[in-house]
PDB file of C-alpha atoms and ligand atoms in Angstrom:
ATOM      1  CA  MET A  24      -0.842   7.479  18.005  1.00 62.00           C
ATOM      2  CA  ALA A  25       0.163   8.699  14.458  1.00 58.00           C
ATOM      3  CA  ASP A  26       3.099  10.591  15.602  1.00 67.00           C
ATOM      4  CA  GLN A  27       4.469   8.044  17.783  1.00 83.00           C
ATOM      5  CA  ASP A  28       6.699   5.141  16.980  1.00 90.00           C
ATOM      6  CA  PHE A  29       6.270   1.438  18.760  1.00 91.00           C
ATOM      7  CA  PRO A  30       9.041   0.989  21.209  1.00 90.00           C
ATOM      8  CA  ALA A  31      12.132  -0.208  19.468  1.00 89.00           C
ATOM      9  CA  GLY A  32      13.429  -3.479  18.452  1.00 90.00           C
ATOM     10  CA  GLU A  33      15.117  -6.111  16.924  1.00 93.00           C
ATOM     11  CA  LEU A  34      12.469  -7.674  14.742  1.00 96.00           C
ATOM     12  CA  MET A  35      13.830  -6.785  11.327  1.00 98.00           C
ATOM     13  CA  ARG A  36      17.497  -6.120  12.253  1.00 97.00           C
ATOM     14  CA  GLY A  37      19.731  -7.662   9.446  1.00 97.00           C
ATOM     15  CA  LYS A  38      16.718  -7.244   6.920  1.00 98.00           C
ATOM     16  CA  ARG A  39      16.795  -5.389   3.333  1.00 98.00           C
ATOM     17  CA  GLY A  40      13.654  -4.069   1.978  1.00 98.00           C
ATOM     18  CA  LEU A  41      12.561  -2.031  -0.747  1.00 98.00           C
ATOM     19  CA  VAL A  42       9.461   0.463  -0.223  1.00 98.00           C
ATOM     20  CA  MET A  43       7.283   1.836  -2.857  1.00 98.00           C
ATOM     21  CA  GLY A  44       5.027   4.833  -2.708  1.00 96.00           C
ATOM     22  CA  VAL A  45       6.285   7.353  -0.248  1.00 95.00           C
ATOM     23  CA  ALA A  46       4.980  10.497  -1.377  1.00 93.00           C
ATOM     24  CA  ASN A  47       4.932  12.786   1.705  1.00 93.00           C
ATOM     25  CA  SER A  48       4.448  12.449   5.499  1.00 94.00           C
ATOM     26  CA  ASN A  49       0.752  11.288   5.004  1.00 95.00           C
ATOM     27  CA  SER A  50       1.504   8.295   2.730  1.00 96.00           C
ATOM     28  CA  ILE A  51       0.845   4.636   4.439  1.00 98.00           C
ATOM     29  CA  ALA A  52       4.150   3.633   2.726  1.00 98.00           C
ATOM     30  CA  TRP A  53       5.607   6.097   5.036  1.00 97.00           C
ATOM     31  CA  ALA A  54       3.874   4.961   8.279  1.00 97.00           C
ATOM     32  CA  ILE A  55       5.431   1.039   7.224  1.00 98.00           C
ATOM     33  CA  ALA A  56       9.038   2.770   6.673  1.00 98.00           C
ATOM     34  CA  ARG A  57       9.210   4.271   9.906  1.00 97.00           C
ATOM     35  CA  GLN A  58       8.595   1.275  11.570  1.00 97.00           C
ATOM     36  CA  LEU A  59      10.881  -1.070   9.510  1.00 98.00           C
ATOM     37  CA  ALA A  60      13.138   1.285  10.629  1.00 97.00           C
ATOM     38  CA  VAL A  61      12.720   1.158  14.443  1.00 97.00           C
ATOM     39  CA  GLN A  62      13.072  -2.278  14.011  1.00 97.00           C
ATOM     40  CA  GLY A  63      16.448  -2.642  12.766  1.00 97.00           C
ATOM     41  CA  ALA A  64      16.017  -2.808   8.926  1.00 98.00           C
ATOM     42  CA  GLU A  65      17.730  -1.308   6.058  1.00 98.00           C
ATOM     43  CA  LEU A  66      15.128   0.661   3.562  1.00 98.00           C
ATOM     44  CA  ALA A  67      15.898   1.338   0.038  1.00 98.00           C
ATOM     45  CA  PHE A  68      13.088   3.842  -1.578  1.00 97.00           C
ATOM     46  CA  THR A  69      11.388   4.478  -4.930  1.00 96.00           C
ATOM     47  CA  TYR A  70       9.610   8.154  -5.794  1.00 93.00           C
ATOM     48  CA  GLN A  71       7.992   9.487  -8.909  1.00 90.00           C
ATOM     49  CA  GLY A  72       9.444  12.930 -10.512  1.00 83.00           C
ATOM     50  CA  GLU A  73      11.420  16.077  -9.033  1.00 81.00           C
ATOM     51  CA  ALA A  74       8.451  17.075  -6.646  1.00 77.00           C
ATOM     52  CA  LEU A  75       7.921  14.085  -4.744  1.00 78.00           C
ATOM     53  CA  GLU A  76      12.082  13.620  -4.521  1.00 80.00           C
ATOM     54  CA  ARG A  77      11.869  16.881  -2.874  1.00 85.00           C
ATOM     55  CA  ARG A  78       9.567  16.321  -0.845  1.00 87.00           C
ATOM     56  CA  ALA A  79      10.177  12.852   0.139  1.00 89.00           C
ATOM     57  CA  ARG A  80      14.073  13.326   0.527  1.00 90.00           C
ATOM     58  CA  PRO A  81      14.176  14.803   3.639  1.00 92.00           C
ATOM     59  CA  LEU A  82      11.850  11.799   5.414  1.00 94.00           C
ATOM     60  CA  ILE A  83      13.987   9.131   3.922  1.00 93.00           C
ATOM     61  CA  GLU A  84      17.049  10.697   5.079  1.00 93.00           C
ATOM     62  CA  SER A  85      15.670  11.015   8.501  1.00 94.00           C
ATOM     63  CA  ILE A  86      15.745   7.187   8.916  1.00 93.00           C
ATOM     64  CA  GLY A  87      19.541   6.801   7.066  1.00 92.00           C
ATOM     65  CA  ALA A  88      18.484   5.207   3.932  1.00 94.00           C
ATOM     66  CA  ASP A  89      20.297   6.519   1.169  1.00 88.00           C
ATOM     67  CA  ILE A  90      18.989   4.377  -1.838  1.00 95.00           C
ATOM     68  CA  PHE A  91      16.528   6.245  -3.512  1.00 94.00           C
ATOM     69  CA  VAL A  92      15.269   5.691  -6.904  1.00 96.00           C
ATOM     70  CA  GLU A  93      13.157   7.829  -9.116  1.00 95.00           C
ATOM     71  CA  CYS A  94      10.604   4.988 -10.602  1.00 97.00           C
ATOM     72  CA  ASP A  95       7.745   5.611 -12.894  1.00 97.00           C
ATOM     73  CA  VAL A  96       6.003   1.731 -12.448  1.00 98.00           C
ATOM     74  CA  THR A  97       4.899   2.247 -15.724  1.00 98.00           C
ATOM     75  CA  ASN A  98       7.997   2.530 -17.457  1.00 97.00           C
ATOM     76  CA  ASP A  99       9.791  -0.702 -18.089  1.00 98.00           C
ATOM     77  CA  THR A 100      13.421   1.324 -17.965  1.00 98.00           C
ATOM     78  CA  THR A 101      12.921   2.995 -14.697  1.00 97.00           C
ATOM     79  CA  MET A 102      11.639  -0.371 -12.970  1.00 98.00           C
ATOM     80  CA  ASP A 103      15.210  -1.924 -14.645  1.00 98.00           C
ATOM     81  CA  ASN A 104      17.259   0.700 -13.057  1.00 98.00           C
ATOM     82  CA  THR A 105      15.294   0.336  -9.785  1.00 98.00           C
ATOM     83  CA  PHE A 106      16.023  -3.158  -9.138  1.00 98.00           C
ATOM     84  CA  ALA A 107      19.800  -3.361 -10.964  1.00 98.00           C
ATOM     85  CA  THR A 108      20.570  -0.638  -8.580  1.00 98.00           C
ATOM     86  CA  LEU A 109      19.080  -2.694  -5.262  1.00 98.00           C
ATOM     87  CA  LYS A 110      21.133  -5.603  -7.309  1.00 98.00           C
ATOM     88  CA  ASP A 111      24.438  -3.404  -7.362  1.00 98.00           C
ATOM     89  CA  LYS A 112      24.331  -2.063  -3.913  1.00 98.00           C
ATOM     90  CA  TRP A 113      22.903  -4.678  -1.392  1.00 98.00           C
ATOM     91  CA  GLY A 114      23.408  -7.956  -4.270  1.00 98.00           C
ATOM     92  CA  HIS A 115      19.821  -9.347  -2.360  1.00 98.00           C
ATOM     93  CA  ILE A 116      16.578  -8.063  -0.705  1.00 98.00           C
ATOM     94  CA  ASP A 117      14.564  -9.617   2.097  1.00 98.00           C
ATOM     95  CA  PHE A 118      11.283  -7.741   1.492  1.00 98.00           C
ATOM     96  CA  LEU A 119       8.940  -5.538  -0.839  1.00 99.00           C
ATOM     97  CA  VAL A 120       6.485  -2.812   0.552  1.00 98.00           C
ATOM     98  CA  HIS A 121       4.164  -2.080  -2.481  1.00 98.00           C
ATOM     99  CA  ALA A 122       2.194   0.936  -1.586  1.00 98.00           C
ATOM    100  CA  ILE A 123       1.291   2.715  -5.601  1.00 98.00           C
ATOM    101  CA  ALA A 124      -2.311   2.822  -7.134  1.00 97.00           C
ATOM    102  CA  PHE A 125      -3.536   5.186  -9.540  1.00 97.00           C
ATOM    103  CA  ALA A 126      -6.860   6.208 -11.248  1.00 96.00           C
ATOM    104  CA  GLY A 127      -7.759   9.673 -12.911  1.00 95.00           C
ATOM    105  CA  LYS A 128      -9.969  11.575 -11.029  1.00 94.00           C
ATOM    106  CA  ASP A 129     -12.800  11.657 -13.711  1.00 96.00           C
ATOM    107  CA  GLN A 130     -13.107   7.593 -13.183  1.00 96.00           C
ATOM    108  CA  LEU A 131     -13.078   8.190  -9.430  1.00 94.00           C
ATOM    109  CA  VAL A 132     -16.514   9.792  -9.237  1.00 93.00           C
ATOM    110  CA  GLY A 133     -20.258   9.343 -10.138  1.00 94.00           C
ATOM    111  CA  SER A 134     -21.562   6.312 -12.212  1.00 97.00           C
ATOM    112  CA  PHE A 135     -18.993   3.437 -12.822  1.00 98.00           C
ATOM    113  CA  VAL A 136     -20.778   2.183 -15.677  1.00 98.00           C
ATOM    114  CA  GLU A 137     -21.515   5.134 -17.389  1.00 98.00           C
ATOM    115  CA  ASN A 138     -17.510   7.241 -16.357  1.00 97.00           C
ATOM    116  CA  THR A 139     -15.359   4.236 -16.818  1.00 98.00           C
ATOM    117  CA  THR A 140     -13.279   4.549 -19.749  1.00 98.00           C
ATOM    118  CA  ARG A 141     -11.276   1.656 -21.793  1.00 98.00           C
ATOM    119  CA  GLU A 142      -8.465   3.619 -21.050  1.00 98.00           C
ATOM    120  CA  GLY A 143      -9.204   4.838 -17.260  1.00 98.00           C
ATOM    121  CA  PHE A 144      -9.701   1.323 -16.923  1.00 98.00           C
ATOM    122  CA  LYS A 145      -6.368   0.103 -18.362  1.00 98.00           C
ATOM    123  CA  SER A 146      -4.100   2.610 -16.733  1.00 98.00           C
ATOM    124  CA  ALA A 147      -5.829   2.526 -12.909  1.00 98.00           C
ATOM    125  CA  LEU A 148      -5.614  -1.970 -13.881  1.00 98.00           C
ATOM    126  CA  ASP A 149      -2.305  -1.323 -14.860  1.00 98.00           C
ATOM    127  CA  ILE A 150      -0.265   1.100 -12.146  1.00 98.00           C
ATOM    128  CA  SER A 151      -2.552  -0.402  -9.393  1.00 98.00           C
ATOM    129  CA  ALA A 152      -2.374  -3.914  -9.983  1.00 98.00           C
ATOM    130  CA  TYR A 153      -0.178  -5.794 -12.688  1.00 98.00           C
ATOM    131  CA  SER A 154       2.919  -3.157 -10.882  1.00 98.00           C
ATOM    132  CA  PHE A 155       2.852  -5.353  -8.025  1.00 99.00           C
ATOM    133  CA  VAL A 156       2.974  -8.772 -10.440  1.00 99.00           C
ATOM    134  CA  ASP A 157       6.077  -6.779 -12.055  1.00 98.00           C
ATOM    135  CA  ALA A 158       7.225  -5.595  -8.886  1.00 98.00           C
ATOM    136  CA  ALA A 159       7.301  -9.167  -7.255  1.00 99.00           C
ATOM    137  CA  ARG A 160       8.612 -10.647 -10.022  1.00 98.00           C
ATOM    138  CA  ARG A 161      12.056  -8.097 -10.241  1.00 98.00           C
ATOM    139  CA  ALA A 162      11.927  -8.583  -6.573  1.00 98.00           C
ATOM    140  CA  SER A 163      12.171 -12.454  -5.955  1.00 98.00           C
ATOM    141  CA  GLU A 164      15.267 -12.556  -8.287  1.00 98.00           C
ATOM    142  CA  ILE A 165      16.977 -10.700  -5.768  1.00 98.00           C
ATOM    143  CA  MET A 166      15.317 -11.561  -2.608  1.00 98.00           C
ATOM    144  CA  ASN A 167      16.506 -14.249   0.020  1.00 98.00           C
ATOM    145  CA  ASP A 168      14.910 -17.233   0.200  1.00 98.00           C
ATOM    146  CA  GLY A 169      12.349 -16.931   3.265  1.00 98.00           C
ATOM    147  CA  GLY A 170      11.816 -12.982   2.345  1.00 98.00           C
ATOM    148  CA  ALA A 171       8.114 -11.660   2.668  1.00 98.00           C
ATOM    149  CA  MET A 172       6.035  -9.072   0.477  1.00 99.00           C
ATOM    150  CA  VAL A 173       2.778  -6.832   1.272  1.00 99.00           C
ATOM    151  CA  THR A 174       0.555  -4.614  -1.056  1.00 99.00           C
ATOM    152  CA  LEU A 175      -2.157  -2.199   0.784  1.00 98.00           C
ATOM    153  CA  THR A 176      -6.056  -2.938  -0.456  1.00 98.00           C
ATOM    154  CA  TYR A 177      -9.181  -1.312   0.139  1.00 98.00           C
ATOM    155  CA  LEU A 178     -12.588  -2.768   1.326  1.00 97.00           C
ATOM    156  CA  GLY A 179     -14.129  -0.979  -2.438  1.00 97.00           C
ATOM    157  CA  SER A 180     -12.556  -4.370  -4.116  1.00 98.00           C
ATOM    158  CA  GLU A 181     -15.255  -6.701  -2.187  1.00 98.00           C
ATOM    159  CA  ARG A 182     -17.886  -4.360  -1.627  1.00 97.00           C
ATOM    160  CA  VAL A 183     -19.366  -1.005  -3.483  1.00 96.00           C
ATOM    161  CA  VAL A 184     -17.949   2.138  -1.715  1.00 93.00           C
ATOM    162  CA  PRO A 185     -19.271   5.099  -4.008  1.00 92.00           C
ATOM    163  CA  ASN A 186     -16.591   6.759  -6.393  1.00 93.00           C
ATOM    164  CA  TYR A 187     -14.239   4.050  -5.731  1.00 94.00           C
ATOM    165  CA  ASN A 188     -15.663   2.647  -8.754  1.00 97.00           C
ATOM    166  CA  VAL A 189     -12.760   1.385 -11.405  1.00 98.00           C
ATOM    167  CA  MET A 190      -9.859   1.673  -8.222  1.00 97.00           C
ATOM    168  CA  GLY A 191     -12.485  -1.400  -6.578  1.00 98.00           C
ATOM    169  CA  VAL A 192     -12.196  -3.180  -9.524  1.00 98.00           C
ATOM    170  CA  ALA A 193      -8.268  -2.768  -9.477  1.00 98.00           C
ATOM    171  CA  LYS A 194      -8.420  -3.699  -6.138  1.00 98.00           C
ATOM    172  CA  ALA A 195      -9.902  -7.115  -6.335  1.00 99.00           C
ATOM    173  CA  ALA A 196      -7.482  -8.173  -9.224  1.00 99.00           C
ATOM    174  CA  LEU A 197      -4.455  -7.036  -6.935  1.00 99.00           C
ATOM    175  CA  GLU A 198      -5.854  -9.160  -4.016  1.00 99.00           C
ATOM    176  CA  ALA A 199      -5.954 -12.357  -6.704  1.00 99.00           C
ATOM    177  CA  CYS A 200      -2.960 -11.098  -7.533  1.00 99.00           C
ATOM    178  CA  THR A 201      -1.405 -11.395  -3.975  1.00 99.00           C
ATOM    179  CA  ARG A 202      -2.842 -14.959  -4.050  1.00 98.00           C
ATOM    180  CA  TYR A 203      -1.390 -16.312  -7.148  1.00 99.00           C
ATOM    181  CA  ILE A 204       2.312 -14.704  -6.254  1.00 99.00           C
ATOM    182  CA  ALA A 205       1.696 -16.227  -3.397  1.00 99.00           C
ATOM    183  CA  ALA A 206       1.118 -20.083  -4.670  1.00 98.00           C
ATOM    184  CA  ASP A 207       4.598 -19.256  -7.091  1.00 98.00           C
ATOM    185  CA  LEU A 208       6.856 -17.923  -4.731  1.00 98.00           C
ATOM    186  CA  GLY A 209       5.569 -20.330  -1.660  1.00 98.00           C
ATOM    187  CA  PRO A 210       8.011 -23.093  -2.603  1.00 98.00           C
ATOM    188  CA  ARG A 211      10.593 -20.954  -1.370  1.00 98.00           C
ATOM    189  CA  GLY A 212       9.631 -19.496   1.854  1.00 98.00           C
ATOM    190  CA  ILE A 213       8.099 -16.004   0.261  1.00 98.00           C
ATOM    191  CA  ARG A 214       5.061 -15.119   1.861  1.00 98.00           C
ATOM    192  CA  VAL A 215       2.541 -12.492   0.084  1.00 99.00           C
ATOM    193  CA  ASN A 216       0.028 -10.976   1.826  1.00 99.00           C
ATOM    194  CA  ALA A 217      -2.040  -8.046   1.246  1.00 99.00           C
ATOM    195  CA  ILE A 218      -3.353  -5.387   3.364  1.00 99.00           C
ATOM    196  CA  SER A 219      -6.622  -4.129   3.294  1.00 98.00           C
ATOM    197  CA  ALA A 220      -6.660  -0.816   5.124  1.00 98.00           C
ATOM    198  CA  GLY A 221      -9.525   1.358   6.237  1.00 97.00           C
ATOM    199  CA  PRO A 222      -9.649   5.054   5.028  1.00 96.00           C
ATOM    200  CA  VAL A 223      -5.961   7.246   5.814  1.00 96.00           C
ATOM    201  CA  ARG A 224      -6.111  10.961   5.128  1.00 93.00           C
ATOM    202  CA  THR A 225      -3.297  10.799   1.768  1.00 93.00           C
ATOM    203  CA  LEU A 226      -2.638  12.497  -1.325  1.00 89.00           C
ATOM    204  CA  ALA A 227      -4.166   9.318  -3.154  1.00 87.00           C
ATOM    205  CA  ALA A 228      -7.418   9.578  -0.745  1.00 86.00           C
ATOM    206  CA  ALA A 229      -8.046  12.790  -1.315  1.00 83.00           C
ATOM    207  CA  GLY A 230      -8.212  12.323  -5.097  1.00 79.00           C
ATOM    208  CA  ILE A 231     -11.266  10.014  -4.398  1.00 79.00           C
ATOM    209  CA  GLY A 232     -14.749  11.981  -4.390  1.00 73.00           C
ATOM    210  CA  SER A 233     -16.905  12.559  -1.412  1.00 80.00           C
ATOM    211  CA  ALA A 234     -13.759  11.585   0.631  1.00 80.00           C
ATOM    212  CA  ARG A 235     -15.492  13.581   3.925  1.00 84.00           C
ATOM    213  CA  HIS A 236     -18.316  11.429   3.600  1.00 88.00           C
ATOM    214  CA  ILE A 237     -16.451   8.402   3.503  1.00 88.00           C
ATOM    215  CA  PHE A 238     -14.126   9.404   6.653  1.00 92.00           C
ATOM    216  CA  LYS A 239     -17.456   9.974   8.675  1.00 92.00           C
ATOM    217  CA  PHE A 240     -19.460   7.070   7.846  1.00 93.00           C
ATOM    218  CA  ASN A 241     -16.475   4.391   8.349  1.00 94.00           C
ATOM    219  CA  LYS A 242     -16.028   6.202  11.888  1.00 94.00           C
ATOM    220  CA  ALA A 243     -18.927   6.257  13.202  1.00 94.00           C
ATOM    221  CA  ALA A 244     -19.863   2.545  11.719  1.00 95.00           C
ATOM    222  CA  SER A 245     -16.617   0.773  12.079  1.00 97.00           C
ATOM    223  CA  ALA A 246     -16.511  -2.014  15.273  1.00 97.00           C
ATOM    224  CA  LEU A 247     -14.197   0.349  16.679  1.00 97.00           C
ATOM    225  CA  GLN A 248     -15.998   3.756  15.809  1.00 95.00           C
ATOM    226  CA  ASP A 249     -13.061   5.280  15.177  1.00 96.00           C
ATOM    227  CA  ASN A 250     -11.055   5.944  11.844  1.00 96.00           C
ATOM    228  CA  THR A 251      -8.290   3.621  10.786  1.00 97.00           C
ATOM    229  CA  ASP A 252      -4.909   4.558  12.223  1.00 97.00           C
ATOM    230  CA  PRO A 253      -1.892   4.679  10.205  1.00 97.00           C
ATOM    231  CA  MET A 254       0.196   2.626  12.677  1.00 97.00           C
ATOM    232  CA  GLY A 255      -2.351  -0.453  12.818  1.00 98.00           C
ATOM    233  CA  VAL A 256      -1.245  -0.776   9.177  1.00 98.00           C
ATOM    234  CA  ALA A 257       2.417  -0.389  10.211  1.00 98.00           C
ATOM    235  CA  GLY A 258       2.054  -2.791  12.580  1.00 98.00           C
ATOM    236  CA  ALA A 259       0.272  -5.398  10.364  1.00 98.00           C
ATOM    237  CA  ALA A 260       2.675  -4.664   7.915  1.00 98.00           C
ATOM    238  CA  LEU A 261       5.673  -5.800  10.182  1.00 98.00           C
ATOM    239  CA  TYR A 262       4.059  -8.762  11.504  1.00 98.00           C
ATOM    240  CA  LEU A 263       3.920  -9.944   7.884  1.00 98.00           C
ATOM    241  CA  LEU A 264       7.537  -8.638   6.525  1.00 98.00           C
ATOM    242  CA  SER A 265       8.782  -9.944  10.025  1.00 98.00           C
ATOM    243  CA  ASP A 266       9.308 -13.137  10.871  1.00 97.00           C
ATOM    244  CA  LEU A 267       6.617 -12.875  13.157  1.00 97.00           C
ATOM    245  CA  GLY A 268       4.128 -13.466  10.254  1.00 98.00           C
ATOM    246  CA  LEU A 269       5.391 -17.465   9.661  1.00 97.00           C
ATOM    247  CA  SER A 270       3.149 -19.737   7.707  1.00 98.00           C
ATOM    248  CA  CYS A 271       1.103 -16.578   6.633  1.00 98.00           C
ATOM    249  CA  THR A 272       0.847 -16.106   3.150  1.00 98.00           C
ATOM    250  CA  GLY A 273      -1.760 -15.008   0.449  1.00 98.00           C
ATOM    251  CA  GLU A 274      -4.197 -13.441   2.651  1.00 98.00           C
ATOM    252  CA  THR A 275      -6.280 -10.054   2.709  1.00 98.00           C
ATOM    253  CA  HIS A 276      -5.982  -8.730   5.991  1.00 98.00           C
ATOM    254  CA  HIS A 277      -8.173  -6.098   7.103  1.00 98.00           C
ATOM    255  CA  VAL A 278      -7.033  -3.188   9.052  1.00 98.00           C
ATOM    256  CA  ASP A 279     -10.074  -1.059   9.267  1.00 98.00           C
ATOM    257  CA  GLY A 280     -11.708  -1.128  12.648  1.00 98.00           C
ATOM    258  CA  GLY A 281     -13.637  -3.850  11.903  1.00 98.00           C
ATOM    259  CA  PHE A 282     -15.380  -1.926   9.515  1.00 97.00           C
ATOM    260  CA  HIS A 283     -15.281  -4.806   7.270  1.00 98.00           C
ATOM    261  CA  ALA A 284     -17.452  -7.037   9.842  1.00 97.00           C
ATOM    262  CA  ILE A 285     -20.202  -4.979  10.141  1.00 96.00           C
ATOM    263  CA  GLY A 286     -23.313  -6.389   8.169  1.00 94.00           C
ATOM    264  CA  MET A 287     -25.556  -3.162   8.752  1.00 91.00           C
ATOM    265  CA  PRO A 288     -24.787   0.324  10.963  1.00 88.00           C
ATOM    266  CA  ARG A 289     -25.899   0.679  14.109  1.00 84.00           C
ATOM    267  CA  GLU A 290     -29.231   2.994  14.360  1.00 79.00           C
ATOM    268  CA  GLU A 291     -28.332   6.616  13.599  1.00 65.00           C
ATOM    269  CA  PRO A 292     -24.555   6.201  12.748  1.00 55.00           C
ATOM    270  CA  LEU A 293     -24.146   9.229  11.624  1.00 59.00           C
ATOM    271  CA  GLY A 294     -25.239  10.879  14.854  1.00 56.00           C
ATOM    272  CA  GLU A 295     -28.399  11.572  13.002  1.00 55.00           C
ATOM    273  CA  PRO A 296     -31.858   9.907  11.943  1.00 49.00           C
ATOM    274  CA  MET A 297     -31.445   8.209   9.020  1.00 48.00           C
ATOM    275  CA  ASN A 298     -34.980   8.744   7.891  1.00 47.00           C
TER     276      ASN A 298
HETATM  277  P1  NAP B  17      -0.506   7.903  -1.341  1.00 66.42           P
HETATM  278  O1  NAP B  17       0.835   8.577  -0.376  1.00 66.42           O
HETATM  279  O2  NAP B  17      -0.343   9.385  -2.355  1.00 66.42           O
HETATM  280  O3  NAP B  17       0.977   6.746  -2.165  1.00 66.42           O
HETATM  281  C1  NAP B  17       0.310   6.410  -3.534  1.00 66.42           C
HETATM  282  C2  NAP B  17       1.427   6.287  -4.168  1.00 66.42           C
HETATM  283  O4  NAP B  17       1.709   5.868  -5.315  1.00 66.42           O
HETATM  284  C3  NAP B  17       2.684   7.562  -4.297  1.00 66.42           C
HETATM  285  O5  NAP B  17       3.755   7.500  -4.353  1.00 66.42           O
HETATM  286  C4  NAP B  17       2.488   8.098  -5.850  1.00 66.42           C
HETATM  287  O6  NAP B  17       3.083   8.799  -6.481  1.00 66.42           O
HETATM  288  C5  NAP B  17       2.359   6.294  -6.090  1.00 66.42           C
HETATM  289  N1  NAP B  17       2.262   6.265  -7.315  1.00 66.42           N
HETATM  290  C6  NAP B  17       1.036   6.001  -8.430  1.00 66.42           C
HETATM  291  N2  NAP B  17       1.432   6.418  -9.921  1.00 66.42           N
HETATM  292  C7  NAP B  17       2.770   6.179  -9.686  1.00 66.42           C
HETATM  293  C8  NAP B  17       3.700   5.220 -11.149  1.00 66.42           C
HETATM  294  N3  NAP B  17       2.783   4.912 -12.081  1.00 66.42           N
HETATM  295  N4  NAP B  17       4.655   4.810 -10.931  1.00 66.42           N
HETATM  296  C9  NAP B  17       5.271   4.857  -9.407  1.00 66.42           C
HETATM  297  N5  NAP B  17       4.319   5.429  -8.339  1.00 66.42           N
HETATM  298  C10 NAP B  17       2.986   5.688  -8.733  1.00 66.42           C
HETATM  299  O7  NAP B  17      -1.245   7.302  -0.834  1.00 66.42           O
HETATM  300  P2  NAP B  17      -1.740   6.249   0.196  1.00 66.42           P
HETATM  301  O8  NAP B  17      -3.093   6.082   0.501  1.00 66.42           O
HETATM  302  O9  NAP B  17      -0.432   5.834   1.164  1.00 66.42           O
HETATM  303  O10 NAP B  17      -1.464   5.108  -0.779  1.00 66.42           O
HETATM  304  C11 NAP B  17      -0.483   3.839  -0.847  1.00 66.42           C
HETATM  305  C12 NAP B  17      -1.638   2.525  -1.445  1.00 66.42           C
HETATM  306  O11 NAP B  17      -2.484   2.262  -0.222  1.00 66.42           O
HETATM  307  C13 NAP B  17      -2.388   2.831  -2.485  1.00 66.42           C
HETATM  308  O12 NAP B  17      -2.070   1.435  -3.225  1.00 66.42           O
HETATM  309  C14 NAP B  17      -3.804   2.722  -2.085  1.00 66.42           C
HETATM  310  O13 NAP B  17      -4.677   2.347  -2.785  1.00 66.42           O
HETATM  311  C15 NAP B  17      -3.948   2.136  -0.931  1.00 66.42           C
HETATM  312  N6  NAP B  17      -4.676   2.314   0.192  1.00 66.42           N
HETATM  313  C16 NAP B  17      -4.977   3.377   0.895  1.00 66.42           C
HETATM  314  C17 NAP B  17      -5.925   3.986   1.427  1.00 66.42           C
HETATM  315  C18 NAP B  17      -6.353   5.648   2.109  1.00 66.42           C
HETATM  316  O14 NAP B  17      -7.513   5.324   2.454  1.00 66.42           O
HETATM  317  N7  NAP B  17      -5.429   6.358   1.773  1.00 66.42           N
HETATM  318  C19 NAP B  17      -6.589   2.231   2.101  1.00 66.42           C
HETATM  319  C20 NAP B  17      -6.726   1.196   1.446  1.00 66.42           C
HETATM  320  C21 NAP B  17      -5.568   1.226   0.619  1.00 66.42           C
HETATM  321  P3  NAP B  17       2.755  10.143  -6.850  1.00 66.42           P
HETATM  322  O15 NAP B  17       1.882  10.612  -5.732  1.00 66.42           O
HETATM  323  O16 NAP B  17       3.912  10.558  -8.045  1.00 66.42           O
HETATM  324  O17 NAP B  17       1.190   9.520  -8.017  1.00 66.42           O
END
């Protein structure tokens, strides 16, 4: 149902939040943003660079959002400006969506132990894990008690996925960060969760070597025998960011067609003999 919205409702009416990571209409952050808007949320967005601004602006305007701030998560000045803008325009926010990750293409191919450089490791962990700690701290300073935060992760944090390499390490760190942030902000009733999405065709996914094989194998070996629908990820985010998610925090919630639950695929998962 990728192009259809869930039925309109009031789950997020009166709530305001920041969505980080919309690059284009295929972005997971966009699927989430659309469904938050359909449920009445008021949204602000960040973008990185002029090219992305051109691609993302029409999407963002299509849902009537007018706070659209340039932000590179490795640049403190742009992070300061993003949260100062939110404070200035809204005073307080109720939720944060963090859907940002990056590793150099040379880090996402072949042997992990051979190809992971110090710089590649630092930058992957900085952009893909530390950025959530930084954004969560800044967001918490203007977040109403009882707010919620969601980040996006992938099974490559728990198991070896070919070519995912240093990004798997970054996602493991991101999931641990989620638990620590949840513990720190819990006394204020702020819930912090991660969604572990199965493979979705986005710009970020295109950067990972053997993406075609990953999609084919996930479809064949998952419990639902299908690839992950971004709408499923958006639905999970809606649950975790709205009052439906009360009492749920520090969790890594898999939305991957049940792929994570399978210990061993059925015989001939790819439709051809394996030997
Ligand atoms: P996407 O559309 O390419 O979104 C990734 C976003 O991260 C882009 O907007 C990108 O902007 C942004 N970003 C990268 N470096 C940044 C920086 N220094 N400062 C600010 N923004 C930066 O891809 P996506 O697949 O939706 O990714 C969203 C999240 O979902 C990521 O955390 C990803 O790891 C996670 N996820 C994806 C899948 C999947 O299969 N697609 C599965 C599980 C989890 P630029 O384009 O300018 O770099």
